[in-house]
Coordinates of C-alpha atoms and ligand atoms in Angstrom, one line a residue:
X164 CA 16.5 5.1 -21.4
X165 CA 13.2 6.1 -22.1
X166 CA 11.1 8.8 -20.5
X167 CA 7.0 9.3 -20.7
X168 CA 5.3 11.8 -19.1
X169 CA 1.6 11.1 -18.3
X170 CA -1.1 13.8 -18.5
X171 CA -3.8 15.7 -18.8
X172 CA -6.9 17.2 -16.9
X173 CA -7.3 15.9 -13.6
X174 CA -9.8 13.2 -13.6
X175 CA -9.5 12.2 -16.8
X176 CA -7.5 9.0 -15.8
X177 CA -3.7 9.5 -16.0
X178 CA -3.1 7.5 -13.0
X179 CA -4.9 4.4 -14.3
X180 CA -3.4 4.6 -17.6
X181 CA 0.2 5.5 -15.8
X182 CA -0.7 1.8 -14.3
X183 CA -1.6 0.0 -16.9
X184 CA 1.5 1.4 -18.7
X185 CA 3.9 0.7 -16.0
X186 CA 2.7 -3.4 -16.2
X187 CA 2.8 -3.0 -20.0
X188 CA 6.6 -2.1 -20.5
X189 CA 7.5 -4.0 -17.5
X190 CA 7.1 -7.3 -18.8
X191 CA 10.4 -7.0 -20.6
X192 CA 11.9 -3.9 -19.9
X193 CA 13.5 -2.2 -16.4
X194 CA 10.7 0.1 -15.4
X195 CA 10.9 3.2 -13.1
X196 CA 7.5 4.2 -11.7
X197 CA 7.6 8.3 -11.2
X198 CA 4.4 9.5 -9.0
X199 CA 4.7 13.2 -9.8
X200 CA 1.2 14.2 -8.7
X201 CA 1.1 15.8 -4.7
X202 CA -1.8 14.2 -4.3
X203 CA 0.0 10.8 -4.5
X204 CA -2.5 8.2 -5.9
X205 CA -0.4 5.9 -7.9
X206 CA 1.2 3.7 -5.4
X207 CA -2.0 2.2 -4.4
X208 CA -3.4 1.9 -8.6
X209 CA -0.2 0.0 -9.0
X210 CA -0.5 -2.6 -5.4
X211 CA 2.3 -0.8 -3.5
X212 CA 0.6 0.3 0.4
X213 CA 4.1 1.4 2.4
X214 CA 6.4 3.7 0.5
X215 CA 8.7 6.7 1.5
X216 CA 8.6 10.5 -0.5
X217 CA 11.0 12.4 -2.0
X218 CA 9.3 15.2 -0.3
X219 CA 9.8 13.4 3.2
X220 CA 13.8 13.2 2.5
X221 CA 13.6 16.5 1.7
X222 CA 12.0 17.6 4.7
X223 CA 14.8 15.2 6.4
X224 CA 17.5 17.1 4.7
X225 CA 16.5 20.2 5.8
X226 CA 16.8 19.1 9.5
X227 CA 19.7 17.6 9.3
X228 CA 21.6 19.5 6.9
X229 CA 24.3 20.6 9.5
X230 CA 24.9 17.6 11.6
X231 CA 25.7 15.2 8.8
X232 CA 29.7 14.7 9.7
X233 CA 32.2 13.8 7.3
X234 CA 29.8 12.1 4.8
X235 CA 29.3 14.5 2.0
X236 CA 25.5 15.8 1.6
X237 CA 25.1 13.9 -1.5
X238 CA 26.1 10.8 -0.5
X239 CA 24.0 11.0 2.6
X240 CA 21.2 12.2 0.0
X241 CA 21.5 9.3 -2.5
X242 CA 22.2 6.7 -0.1
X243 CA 18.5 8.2 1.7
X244 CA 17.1 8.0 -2.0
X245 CA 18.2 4.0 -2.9
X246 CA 17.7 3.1 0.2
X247 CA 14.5 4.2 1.0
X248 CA 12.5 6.4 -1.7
X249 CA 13.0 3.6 -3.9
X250 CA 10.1 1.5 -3.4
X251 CA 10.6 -1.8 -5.0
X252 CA 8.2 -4.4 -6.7
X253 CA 8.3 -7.7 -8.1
X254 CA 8.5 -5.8 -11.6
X255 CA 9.4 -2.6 -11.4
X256 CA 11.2 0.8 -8.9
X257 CA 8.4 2.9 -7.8
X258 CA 9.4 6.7 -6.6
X259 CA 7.3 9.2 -5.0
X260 CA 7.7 13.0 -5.3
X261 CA 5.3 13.2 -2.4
X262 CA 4.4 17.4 -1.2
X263 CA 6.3 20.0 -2.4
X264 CA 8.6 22.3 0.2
X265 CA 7.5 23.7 2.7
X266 CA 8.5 27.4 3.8
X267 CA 12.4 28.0 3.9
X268 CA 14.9 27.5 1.0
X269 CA 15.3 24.6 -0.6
X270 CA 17.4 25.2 -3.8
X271 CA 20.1 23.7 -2.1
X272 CA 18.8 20.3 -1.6
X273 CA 16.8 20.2 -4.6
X274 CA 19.6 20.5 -7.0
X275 CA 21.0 18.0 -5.7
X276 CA 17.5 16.0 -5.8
X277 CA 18.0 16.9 -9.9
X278 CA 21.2 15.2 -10.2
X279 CA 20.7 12.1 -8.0
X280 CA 17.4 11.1 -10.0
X281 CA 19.5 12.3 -13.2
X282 CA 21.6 9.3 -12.2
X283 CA 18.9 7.2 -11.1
X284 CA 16.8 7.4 -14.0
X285 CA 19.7 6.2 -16.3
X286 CA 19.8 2.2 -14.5
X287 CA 16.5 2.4 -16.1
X288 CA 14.9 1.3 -20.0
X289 CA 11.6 2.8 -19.4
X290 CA 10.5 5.7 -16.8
X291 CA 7.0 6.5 -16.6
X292 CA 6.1 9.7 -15.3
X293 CA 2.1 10.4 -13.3
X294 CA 2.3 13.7 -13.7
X295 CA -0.4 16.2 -11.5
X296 CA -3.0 18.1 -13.2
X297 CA -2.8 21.2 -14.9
X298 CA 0.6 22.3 -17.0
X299 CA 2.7 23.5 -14.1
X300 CA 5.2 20.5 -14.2
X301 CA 6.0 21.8 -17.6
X302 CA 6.4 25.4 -16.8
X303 CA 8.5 24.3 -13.7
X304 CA 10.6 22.0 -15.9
X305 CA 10.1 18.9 -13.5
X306 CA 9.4 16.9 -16.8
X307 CA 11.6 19.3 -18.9
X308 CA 13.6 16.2 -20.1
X309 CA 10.7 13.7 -20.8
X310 CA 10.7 12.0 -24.5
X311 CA 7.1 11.4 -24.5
X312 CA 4.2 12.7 -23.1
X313 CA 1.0 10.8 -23.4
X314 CA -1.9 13.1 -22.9
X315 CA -5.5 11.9 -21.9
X316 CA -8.6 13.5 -22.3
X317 CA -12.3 12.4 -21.7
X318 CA -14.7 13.2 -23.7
X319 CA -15.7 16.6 -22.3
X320 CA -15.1 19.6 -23.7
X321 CA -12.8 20.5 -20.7
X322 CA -10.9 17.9 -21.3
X323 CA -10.2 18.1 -25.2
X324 CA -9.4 22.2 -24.2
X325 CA -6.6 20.9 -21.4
X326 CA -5.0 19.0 -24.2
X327 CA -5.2 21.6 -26.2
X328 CA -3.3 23.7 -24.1
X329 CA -1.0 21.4 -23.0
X330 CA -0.2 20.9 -27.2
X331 CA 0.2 24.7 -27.2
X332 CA 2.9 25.2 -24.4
X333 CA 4.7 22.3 -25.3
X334 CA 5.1 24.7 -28.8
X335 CA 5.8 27.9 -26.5
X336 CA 8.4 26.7 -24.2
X337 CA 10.2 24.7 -26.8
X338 CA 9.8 21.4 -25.0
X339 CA 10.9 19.1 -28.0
X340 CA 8.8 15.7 -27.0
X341 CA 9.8 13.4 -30.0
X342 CA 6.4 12.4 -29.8
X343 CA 2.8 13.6 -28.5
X344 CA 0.3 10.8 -27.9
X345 CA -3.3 11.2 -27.0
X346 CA -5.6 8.8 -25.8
X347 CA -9.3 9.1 -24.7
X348 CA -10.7 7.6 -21.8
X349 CA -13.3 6.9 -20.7
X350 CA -14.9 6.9 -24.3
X351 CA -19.1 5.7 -24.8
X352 CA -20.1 4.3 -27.6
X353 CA -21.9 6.4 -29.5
X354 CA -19.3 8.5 -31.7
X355 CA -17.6 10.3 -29.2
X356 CA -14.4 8.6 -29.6
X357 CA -14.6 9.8 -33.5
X358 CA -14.3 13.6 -32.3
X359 CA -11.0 12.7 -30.2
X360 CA -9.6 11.0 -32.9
X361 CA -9.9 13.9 -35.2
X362 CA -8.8 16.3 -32.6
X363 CA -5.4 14.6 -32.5
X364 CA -5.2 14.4 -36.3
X365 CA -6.0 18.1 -36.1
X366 CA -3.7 18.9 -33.9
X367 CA -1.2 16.6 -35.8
X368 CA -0.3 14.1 -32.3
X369 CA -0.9 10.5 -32.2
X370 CA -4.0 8.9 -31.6
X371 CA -3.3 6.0 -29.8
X372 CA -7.0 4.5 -29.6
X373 CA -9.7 4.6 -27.1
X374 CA -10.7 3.3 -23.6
X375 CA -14.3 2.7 -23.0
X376 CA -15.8 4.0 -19.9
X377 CA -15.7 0.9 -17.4
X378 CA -17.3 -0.3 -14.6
X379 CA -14.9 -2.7 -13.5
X380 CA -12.4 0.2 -13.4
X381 CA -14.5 2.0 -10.8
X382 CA -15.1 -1.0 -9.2
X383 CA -11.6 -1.7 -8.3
X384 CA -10.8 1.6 -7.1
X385 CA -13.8 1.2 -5.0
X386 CA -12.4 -1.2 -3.3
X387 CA -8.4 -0.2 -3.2
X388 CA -7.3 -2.8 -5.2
X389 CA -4.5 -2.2 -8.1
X390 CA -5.5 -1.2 -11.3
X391 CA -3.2 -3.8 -12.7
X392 CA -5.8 -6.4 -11.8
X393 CA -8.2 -5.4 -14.6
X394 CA -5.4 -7.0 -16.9
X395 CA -6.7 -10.7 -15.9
X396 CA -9.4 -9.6 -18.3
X397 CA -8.0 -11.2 -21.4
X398 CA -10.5 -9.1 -23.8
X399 CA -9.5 -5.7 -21.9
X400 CA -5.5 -6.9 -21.9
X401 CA -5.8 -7.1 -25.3
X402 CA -6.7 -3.9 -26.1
X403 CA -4.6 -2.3 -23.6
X404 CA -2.1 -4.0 -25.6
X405 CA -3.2 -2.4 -28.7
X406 CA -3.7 0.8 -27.6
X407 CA 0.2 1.0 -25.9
X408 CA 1.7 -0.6 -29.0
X409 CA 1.3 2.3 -30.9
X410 CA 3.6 4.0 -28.8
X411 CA 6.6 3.3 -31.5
X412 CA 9.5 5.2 -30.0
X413 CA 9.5 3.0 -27.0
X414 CA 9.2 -0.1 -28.0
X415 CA 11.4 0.0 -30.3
X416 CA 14.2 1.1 -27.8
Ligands
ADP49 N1 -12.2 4.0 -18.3 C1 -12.7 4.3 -17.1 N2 -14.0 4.0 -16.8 C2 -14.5 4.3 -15.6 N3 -13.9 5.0 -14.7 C3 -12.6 5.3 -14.9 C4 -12.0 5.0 -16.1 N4 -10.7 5.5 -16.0 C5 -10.6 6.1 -14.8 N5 -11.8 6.0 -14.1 C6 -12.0 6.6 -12.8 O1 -11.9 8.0 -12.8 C7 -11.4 8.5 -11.7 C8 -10.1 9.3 -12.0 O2 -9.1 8.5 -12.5 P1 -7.6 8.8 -12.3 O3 -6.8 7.8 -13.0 O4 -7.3 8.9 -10.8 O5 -7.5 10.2 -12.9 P2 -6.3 11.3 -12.8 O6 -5.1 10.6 -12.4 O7 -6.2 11.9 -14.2 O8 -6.8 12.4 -11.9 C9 -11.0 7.3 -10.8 O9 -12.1 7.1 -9.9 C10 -11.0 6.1 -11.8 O10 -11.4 4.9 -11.1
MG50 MG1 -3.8 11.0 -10.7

């Protein structure tokens, strides 16, 4: 089992490559689907409307922590987790993280969160992980135990500084990611691309490649359709293709 954390400055397109990553290792490999972001938006890039949250069986928990008989709390936990957080598609599990807790403590059931996904994760070859903005999931551990992170930027100076900072704390807190990949999105013609790939080479990670800015991209999103669908492009397929196969470690697995 593989795991590959997704991120990067909000905005910059982590949920559309989280997409486009999911179809990519799901054609022959088990795929788990992680939507780590509160602000859940990768169901819908990858075609899935009705799902359940982790955060909603938490909240479920919480209520019914006392009542729950002679079935042990993580049994009742894991059976609420198969049975209904994992969404399932033709191709691949989907889970949701959904909020996070409200007031109250929650240690209790979230341990026990930790080791039923621990479990869950190993049916899987690939996990792919949409993680939320900013570099909190790393200082709260959520994706302490990812292999990979992919980090994308845009071609803004914000974005490149994120990255930079995400490079920089993965140093601090001793997260050891076999490997760092970047990949700009989002990318114009006219030589931007060029100063992202020499960031990464600076900043000794590897530069996967380049996604141009698309209109067909914003077009689908426009009208809530899955990402996925831009793939009936052969040209763009293609060079999705490209891009992902320089992600080594994984396909390799
Ligand atoms: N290559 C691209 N060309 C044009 N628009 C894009 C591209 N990639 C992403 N977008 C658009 O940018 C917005 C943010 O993308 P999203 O994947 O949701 O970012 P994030 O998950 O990092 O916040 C969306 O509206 C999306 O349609
Ligand atoms: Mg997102």
């Amino acid at each position: 089992m593989a795991v590959i954390a997704v991120t990067g400055k909000g905005g910059t397109g982590k949920t559309v490559i989280s997409a486009l990553l999911i179809d990519h290792f799901s054609t022959d490999r088990k795929v788990l689907a992680v939507d780590a972001d509160p602000d859940s938006n990768l169901p819908e890039a990858v075609g899935i409307k009705d799902y359940s949250t982790l955060g909603e069986i938490r909240e479920l928990f919480q209520q019914n922590r006392d009542s729950m008989g002679t079935i042990s709390k993580e049994q009742w936990l894991e059976g609420k987790i198969y049975g209904e957080a994992v969404n399932e598609s033709k191709h691949f599990d989907l889970i949701v993280m959904g909020k996070p807790e409200g007031e109250g403590c929650y240690c209790f059931v979230n341990n026990l969160l930790r080791s039923v996904l621990r479990k869950l994760m190993k049916n899987y070859d690939v996990v792919v992980v949409d993680c939320e903005a900013g570099l909190e999931q790393f200082s709260r551990k959520t994706v302490e135990n990812a292999d990979y992170i992919l980090i994308v930027t845009d071609t803004s100076k914000k974005g490149l500084a994120t990255a930079k900072r995400i490079i920089d704390s993965t140093e601090e807190l001793k997260l050891n990611f076999k490997n760092i990949y970047l990949v700009g999105n989002k990318v114009n013609s006219n030589g931007e691309g060029n100063a992202i790939k020499q960031f990464a080479e600076k900043e000794g990670i590897i530069f996967l490649g380049n996604i141009p800015y698309s209109e067909k991209i914003l077009e689908l999103d426009f009208r809530g359709e899955p990402i996925t669908k831009l793939l009936e492009d052969t040209e763009l397929n293609n060079h999705f293709r490209e891009i992902f196969k320089g992600i080594g470690g994984i396909n390799d697995h």
